[in-house]
CSV table of C-alpha atoms in Angstrom, one decimal:
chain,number,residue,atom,x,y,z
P,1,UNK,CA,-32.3,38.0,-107.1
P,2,UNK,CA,-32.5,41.8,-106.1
P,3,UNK,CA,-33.9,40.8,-102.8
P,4,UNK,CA,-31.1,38.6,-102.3
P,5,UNK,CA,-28.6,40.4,-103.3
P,6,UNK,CA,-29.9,43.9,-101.1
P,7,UNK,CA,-29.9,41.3,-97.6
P,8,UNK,CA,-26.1,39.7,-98.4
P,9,UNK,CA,-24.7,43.4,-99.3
P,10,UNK,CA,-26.7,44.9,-95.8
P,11,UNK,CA,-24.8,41.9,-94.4
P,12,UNK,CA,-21.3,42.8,-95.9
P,13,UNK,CA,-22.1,46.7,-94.9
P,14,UNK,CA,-23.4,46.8,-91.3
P,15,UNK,CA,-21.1,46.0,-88.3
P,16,UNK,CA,-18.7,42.7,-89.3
P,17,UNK,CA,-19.1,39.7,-87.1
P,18,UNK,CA,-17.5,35.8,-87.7
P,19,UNK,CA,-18.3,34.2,-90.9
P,20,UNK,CA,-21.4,31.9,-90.4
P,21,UNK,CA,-21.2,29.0,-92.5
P,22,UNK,CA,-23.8,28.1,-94.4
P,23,UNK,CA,-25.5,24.0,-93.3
P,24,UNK,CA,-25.5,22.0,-96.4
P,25,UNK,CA,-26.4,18.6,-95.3
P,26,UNK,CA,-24.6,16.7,-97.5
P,27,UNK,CA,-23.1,19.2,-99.6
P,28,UNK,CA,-19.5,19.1,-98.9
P,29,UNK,CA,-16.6,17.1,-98.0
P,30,UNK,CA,-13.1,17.7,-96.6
P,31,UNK,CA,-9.7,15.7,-96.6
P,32,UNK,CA,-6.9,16.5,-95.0
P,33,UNK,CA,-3.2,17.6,-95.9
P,34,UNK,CA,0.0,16.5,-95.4
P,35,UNK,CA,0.1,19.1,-92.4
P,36,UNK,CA,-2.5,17.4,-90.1
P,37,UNK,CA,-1.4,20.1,-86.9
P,38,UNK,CA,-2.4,23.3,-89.1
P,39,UNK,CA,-5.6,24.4,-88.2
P,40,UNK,CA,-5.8,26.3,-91.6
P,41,UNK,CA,-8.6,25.4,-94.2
P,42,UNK,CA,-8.7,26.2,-97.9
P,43,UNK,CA,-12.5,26.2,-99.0
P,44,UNK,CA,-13.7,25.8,-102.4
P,45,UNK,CA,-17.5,26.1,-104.0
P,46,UNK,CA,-18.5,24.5,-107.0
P,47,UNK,CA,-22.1,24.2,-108.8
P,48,UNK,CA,-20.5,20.8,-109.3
P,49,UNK,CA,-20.4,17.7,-106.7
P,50,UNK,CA,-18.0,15.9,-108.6
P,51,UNK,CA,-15.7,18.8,-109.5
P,52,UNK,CA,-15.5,19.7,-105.6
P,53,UNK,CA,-14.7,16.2,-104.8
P,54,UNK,CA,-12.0,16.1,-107.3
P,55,UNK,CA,-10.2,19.2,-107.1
P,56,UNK,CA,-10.5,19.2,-103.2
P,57,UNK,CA,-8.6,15.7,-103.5
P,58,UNK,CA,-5.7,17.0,-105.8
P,59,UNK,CA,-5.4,19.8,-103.8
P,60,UNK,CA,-5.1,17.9,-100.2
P,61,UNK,CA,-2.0,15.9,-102.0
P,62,UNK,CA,-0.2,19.1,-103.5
P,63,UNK,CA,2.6,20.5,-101.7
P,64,UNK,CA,2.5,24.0,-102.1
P,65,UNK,CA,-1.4,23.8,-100.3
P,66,UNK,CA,0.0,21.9,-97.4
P,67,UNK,CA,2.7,24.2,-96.4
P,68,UNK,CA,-0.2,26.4,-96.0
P,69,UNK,CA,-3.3,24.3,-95.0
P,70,UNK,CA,-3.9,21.5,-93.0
P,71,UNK,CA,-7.6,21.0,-94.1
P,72,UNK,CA,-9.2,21.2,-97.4
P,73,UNK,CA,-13.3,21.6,-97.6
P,74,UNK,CA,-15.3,21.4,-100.8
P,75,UNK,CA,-18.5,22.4,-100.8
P,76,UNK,CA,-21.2,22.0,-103.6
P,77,UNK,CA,-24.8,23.7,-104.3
P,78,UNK,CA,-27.0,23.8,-107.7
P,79,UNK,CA,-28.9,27.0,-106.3
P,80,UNK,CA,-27.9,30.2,-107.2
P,81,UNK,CA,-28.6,31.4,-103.8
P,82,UNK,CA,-26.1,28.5,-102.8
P,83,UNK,CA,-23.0,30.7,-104.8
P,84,UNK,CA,-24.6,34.1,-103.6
P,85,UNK,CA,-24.2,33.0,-100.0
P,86,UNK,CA,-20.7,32.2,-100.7
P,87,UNK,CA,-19.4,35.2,-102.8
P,88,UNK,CA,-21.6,37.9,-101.0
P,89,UNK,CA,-20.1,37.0,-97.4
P,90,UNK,CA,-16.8,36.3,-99.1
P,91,UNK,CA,-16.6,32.8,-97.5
P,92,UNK,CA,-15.1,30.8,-100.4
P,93,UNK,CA,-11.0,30.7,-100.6
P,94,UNK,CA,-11.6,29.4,-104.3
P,95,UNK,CA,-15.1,29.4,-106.4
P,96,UNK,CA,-16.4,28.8,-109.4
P,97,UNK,CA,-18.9,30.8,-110.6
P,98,UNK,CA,-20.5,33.2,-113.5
P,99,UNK,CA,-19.2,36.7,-113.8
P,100,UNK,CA,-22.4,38.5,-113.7
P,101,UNK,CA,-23.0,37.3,-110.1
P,102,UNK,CA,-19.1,38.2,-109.1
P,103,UNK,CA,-19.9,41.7,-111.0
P,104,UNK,CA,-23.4,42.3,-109.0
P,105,UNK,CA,-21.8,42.1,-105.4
P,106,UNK,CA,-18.4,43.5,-106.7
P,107,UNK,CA,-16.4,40.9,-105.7
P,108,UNK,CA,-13.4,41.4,-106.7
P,109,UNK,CA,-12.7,44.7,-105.4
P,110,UNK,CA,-14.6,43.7,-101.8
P,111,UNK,CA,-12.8,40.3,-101.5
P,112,UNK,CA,-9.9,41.0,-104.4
P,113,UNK,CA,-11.1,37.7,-106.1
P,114,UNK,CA,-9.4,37.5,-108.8
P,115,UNK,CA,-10.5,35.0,-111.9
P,116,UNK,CA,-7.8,32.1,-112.2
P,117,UNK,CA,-8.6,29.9,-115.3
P,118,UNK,CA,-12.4,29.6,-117.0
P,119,UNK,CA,-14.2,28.0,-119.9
P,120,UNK,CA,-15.1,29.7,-123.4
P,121,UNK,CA,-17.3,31.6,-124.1
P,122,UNK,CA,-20.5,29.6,-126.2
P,123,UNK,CA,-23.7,30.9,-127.9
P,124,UNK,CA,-27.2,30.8,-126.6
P,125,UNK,CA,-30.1,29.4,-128.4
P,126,UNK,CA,-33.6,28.8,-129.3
P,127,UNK,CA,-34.1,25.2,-130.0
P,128,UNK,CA,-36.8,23.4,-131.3
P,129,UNK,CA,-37.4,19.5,-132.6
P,130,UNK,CA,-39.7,20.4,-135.4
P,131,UNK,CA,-38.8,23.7,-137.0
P,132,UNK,CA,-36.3,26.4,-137.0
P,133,UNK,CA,-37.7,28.9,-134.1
P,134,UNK,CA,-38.0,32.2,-135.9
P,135,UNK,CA,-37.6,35.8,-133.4
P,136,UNK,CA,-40.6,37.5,-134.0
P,137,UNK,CA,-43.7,38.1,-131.8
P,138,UNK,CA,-46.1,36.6,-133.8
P,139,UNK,CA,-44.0,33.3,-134.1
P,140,UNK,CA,-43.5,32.7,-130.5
P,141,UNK,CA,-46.6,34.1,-129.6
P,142,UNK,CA,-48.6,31.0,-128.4
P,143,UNK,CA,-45.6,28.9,-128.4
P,144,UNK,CA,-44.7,26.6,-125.0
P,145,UNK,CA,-41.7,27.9,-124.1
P,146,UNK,CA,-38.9,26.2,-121.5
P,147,UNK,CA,-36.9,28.4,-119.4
P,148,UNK,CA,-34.9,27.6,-116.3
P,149,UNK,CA,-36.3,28.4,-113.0
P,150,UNK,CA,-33.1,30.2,-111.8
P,151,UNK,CA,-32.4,34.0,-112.8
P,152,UNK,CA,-28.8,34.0,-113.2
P,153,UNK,CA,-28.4,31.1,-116.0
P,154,UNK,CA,-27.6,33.0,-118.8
P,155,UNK,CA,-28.6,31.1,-121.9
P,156,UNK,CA,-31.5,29.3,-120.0
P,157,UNK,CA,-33.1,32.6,-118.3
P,158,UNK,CA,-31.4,35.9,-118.9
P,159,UNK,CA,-31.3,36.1,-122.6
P,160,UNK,CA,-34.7,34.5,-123.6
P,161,UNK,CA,-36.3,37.1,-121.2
P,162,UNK,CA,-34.5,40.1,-122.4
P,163,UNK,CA,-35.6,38.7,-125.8
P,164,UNK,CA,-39.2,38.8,-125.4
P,165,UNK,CA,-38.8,42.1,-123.5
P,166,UNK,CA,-37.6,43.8,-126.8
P,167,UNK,CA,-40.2,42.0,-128.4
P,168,UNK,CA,-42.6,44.0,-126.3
P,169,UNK,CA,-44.0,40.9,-124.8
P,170,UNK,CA,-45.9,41.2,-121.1
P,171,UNK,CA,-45.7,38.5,-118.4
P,172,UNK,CA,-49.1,37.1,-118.9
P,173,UNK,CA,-48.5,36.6,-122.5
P,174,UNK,CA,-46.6,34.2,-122.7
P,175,UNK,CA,-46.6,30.4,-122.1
P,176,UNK,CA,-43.6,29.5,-119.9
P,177,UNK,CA,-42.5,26.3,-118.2
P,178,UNK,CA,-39.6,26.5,-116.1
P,179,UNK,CA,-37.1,23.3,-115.2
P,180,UNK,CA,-34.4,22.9,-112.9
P,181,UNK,CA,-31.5,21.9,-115.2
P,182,UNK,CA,-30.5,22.1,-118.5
P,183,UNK,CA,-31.2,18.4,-118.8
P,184,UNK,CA,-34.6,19.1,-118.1
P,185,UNK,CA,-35.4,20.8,-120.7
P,186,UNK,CA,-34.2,19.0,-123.2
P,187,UNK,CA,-36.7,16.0,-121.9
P,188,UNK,CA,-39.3,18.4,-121.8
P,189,UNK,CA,-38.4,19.3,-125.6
P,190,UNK,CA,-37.8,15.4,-126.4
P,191,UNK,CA,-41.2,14.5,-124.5
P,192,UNK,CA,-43.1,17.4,-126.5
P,193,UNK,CA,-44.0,19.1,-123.5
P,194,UNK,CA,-42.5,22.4,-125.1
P,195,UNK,CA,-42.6,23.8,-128.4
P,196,UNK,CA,-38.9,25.3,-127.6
P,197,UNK,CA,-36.1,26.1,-125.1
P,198,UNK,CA,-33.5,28.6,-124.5
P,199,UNK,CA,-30.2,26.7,-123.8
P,200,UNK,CA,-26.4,26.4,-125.4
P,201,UNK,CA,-25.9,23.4,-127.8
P,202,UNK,CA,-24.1,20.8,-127.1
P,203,UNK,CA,-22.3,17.5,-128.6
P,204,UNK,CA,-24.9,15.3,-127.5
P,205,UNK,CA,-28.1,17.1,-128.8
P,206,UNK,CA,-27.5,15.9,-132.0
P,207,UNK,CA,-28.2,12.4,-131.3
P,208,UNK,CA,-31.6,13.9,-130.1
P,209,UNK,CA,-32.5,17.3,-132.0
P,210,UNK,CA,-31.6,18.7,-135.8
P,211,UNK,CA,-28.9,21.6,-135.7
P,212,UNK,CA,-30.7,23.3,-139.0
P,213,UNK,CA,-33.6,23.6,-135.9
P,214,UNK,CA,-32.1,26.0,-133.7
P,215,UNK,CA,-31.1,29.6,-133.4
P,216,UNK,CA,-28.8,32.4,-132.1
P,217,UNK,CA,-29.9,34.7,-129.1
P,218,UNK,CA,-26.8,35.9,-128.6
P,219,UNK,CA,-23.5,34.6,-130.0
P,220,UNK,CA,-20.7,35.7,-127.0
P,221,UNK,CA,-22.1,34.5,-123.6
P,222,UNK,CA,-19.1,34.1,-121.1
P,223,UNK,CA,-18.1,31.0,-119.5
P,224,UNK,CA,-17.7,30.5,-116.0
P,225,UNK,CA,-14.7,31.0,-114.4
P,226,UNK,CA,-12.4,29.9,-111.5
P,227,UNK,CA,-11.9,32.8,-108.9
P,228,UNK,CA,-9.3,32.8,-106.1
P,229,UNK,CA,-9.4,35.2,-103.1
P,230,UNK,CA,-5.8,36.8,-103.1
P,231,UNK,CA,-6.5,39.3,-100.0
P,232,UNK,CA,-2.9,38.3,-99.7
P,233,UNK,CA,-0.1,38.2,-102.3
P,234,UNK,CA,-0.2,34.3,-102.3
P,235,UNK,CA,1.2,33.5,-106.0
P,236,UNK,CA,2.5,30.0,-104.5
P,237,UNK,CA,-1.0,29.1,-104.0
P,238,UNK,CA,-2.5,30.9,-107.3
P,239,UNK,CA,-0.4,28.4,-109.4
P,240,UNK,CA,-0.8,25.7,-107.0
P,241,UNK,CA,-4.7,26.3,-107.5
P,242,UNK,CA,-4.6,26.7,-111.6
P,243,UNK,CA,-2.3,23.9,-111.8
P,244,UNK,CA,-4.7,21.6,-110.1
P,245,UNK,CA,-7.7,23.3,-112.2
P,246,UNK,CA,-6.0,22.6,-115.7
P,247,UNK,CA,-5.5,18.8,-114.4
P,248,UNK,CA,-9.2,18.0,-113.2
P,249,UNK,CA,-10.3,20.1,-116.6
P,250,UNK,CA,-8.4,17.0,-118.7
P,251,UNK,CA,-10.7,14.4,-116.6
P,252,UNK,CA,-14.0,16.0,-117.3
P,253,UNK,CA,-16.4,13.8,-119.3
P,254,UNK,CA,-17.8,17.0,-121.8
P,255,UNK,CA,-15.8,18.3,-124.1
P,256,UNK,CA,-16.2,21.8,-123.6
P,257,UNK,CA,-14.9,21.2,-119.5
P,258,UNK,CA,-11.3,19.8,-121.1
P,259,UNK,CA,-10.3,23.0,-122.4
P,260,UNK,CA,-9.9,25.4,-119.4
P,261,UNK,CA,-8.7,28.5,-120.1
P,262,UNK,CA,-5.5,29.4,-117.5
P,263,UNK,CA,-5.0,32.7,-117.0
P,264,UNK,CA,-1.6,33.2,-115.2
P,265,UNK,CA,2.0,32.8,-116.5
P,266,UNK,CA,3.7,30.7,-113.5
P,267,UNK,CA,7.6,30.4,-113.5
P,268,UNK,CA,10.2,30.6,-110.9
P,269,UNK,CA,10.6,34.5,-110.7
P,270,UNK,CA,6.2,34.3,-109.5
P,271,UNK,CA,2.8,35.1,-111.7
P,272,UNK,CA,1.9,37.0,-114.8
P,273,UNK,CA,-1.5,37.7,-115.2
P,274,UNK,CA,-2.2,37.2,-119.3
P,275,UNK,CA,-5.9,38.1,-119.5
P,276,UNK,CA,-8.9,36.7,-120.2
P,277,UNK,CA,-9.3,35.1,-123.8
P,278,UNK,CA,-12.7,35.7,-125.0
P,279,UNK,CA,-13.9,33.4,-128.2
P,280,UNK,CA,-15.7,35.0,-131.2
């Protein structure tokens, strides 16, 4: 992640020269506004396929994006290194993504992205289908243990780590297997392939795992948020963006995607920001 991060900020630093858009074979789409002759684009990123499909929809039909756009392009990757590209070269108009990555390239004061609407804030856990996993070296020690493969996931990679780092746990002791998704490892726990995982809990586990068998790493992990780039003083399209946010959130499958968190007071007279609401 370091090493990534060091070549995007040399990129951003050293002399500036057109944007170079990433190739994502078959990672994006576009659709086209009601203003076909403005050669204009709005361009969104999403960790999500199905959310860049349907916000870049609702926002092709909105008004207040085709007085100012003629072409919308949503564009999807499951990769960390996917959002990196975007938010360290500043090429995404809209994105969703986690605050730690927008706080390690500074984001917000390079490309003045500023967060729109987001999703509570959940807790992290150890979970396990036979026992309650305790935190203590002894317990885990000798445990199979499933992480995600990516460093920037929170509940599935941060936390756990900085857990057995207080624990005083080395590299080598430990008996980690890494999986792509949080989907994964919940099979892996289901198949008995790991003893436990580090993940958030969700509605569905239960039909799969006990809730007296997991436990807290941490109780206030931030949810990701929408940020838009407002290099201009565009409050039009800030409302015309959270607007069509709060509307896809109502369509989401998962419970905890229907309650987006708006975080802009839009009336007549323009926008008031009213913060960030952080659960307890």
């Amino acid at each position: 992640m370091l090493l990534i991060v060091t070549w995007i900020l040399g990129g951003v630093s050293t002399e500036q020269k057109p944007l170079a858009f990433p190739v994502l074979i078959n990672t994006s789409m576009q659709c086209l506004t009601s203003a076909k002759g403005n050669k204009d684009q709005l361009i969104i990123f999403t960790p999500s396929k199905q959310d860049a499909n349907s916000l870049s929809l609702k926002l092709c039909e909105d008004a207040t994006v085709a007085r100012q756009f003629g072409k919308v392009v949503g564009y999807w990757g499951y990769k960390p290194a996917d959002s990196v590209e975007f938010i360290g070269k500043g090429i995404a108009d809209l994105i969703m993504a986690k605050n730690n990555i927008m706080d390690a390239f500074t984001a917000e004061f390079t490309y003045n992205y500023q967060p729109v609407a987001g999703f509570a804030d959940y807790t992290a856990f150890f979970i396990s289908a036979k026992e309650k996993p305790q935190i203590n070296k002894q317990y885990l020690l000798g445990k199979k243990i499933g992480l995600l493969d990516y460093p920037t996931s929170r509940s599935g990679h941060i936390l756990p780590k900085q857990t057995f780092k207080k624990l005083g746990f080395s590299a080598d002791e430990l008996n980690i297997t890494y999986a792509s998704s949080h989907d994964e490892l919940r099979t892996l726990l289901a198949n008995g392939e790991v003893d436990i995982i580090s993940s958030y809990w969700k509605d569905s586990d239960n039909a799969l795992f006990s809730k007296n068998y997991i436990t807290p790493i941490n109780r206030q992990v931030t949810g990701t948020r929408w940020y838009l780039k407002m290099q201009q003083n565009n409050i039009d399209l800030l409302c015309a963006v959270q607007k069509n946010i709060q509307a896809m959130s109502k369509e989401q499958p998962l419970h905890y995607y229907q309650n987006v968190q708006t975080y802009w007071q839009c009336n007549e007279q323009g926008a008031e920001f009213l913060g960030e609401v952080h659960n307890d």
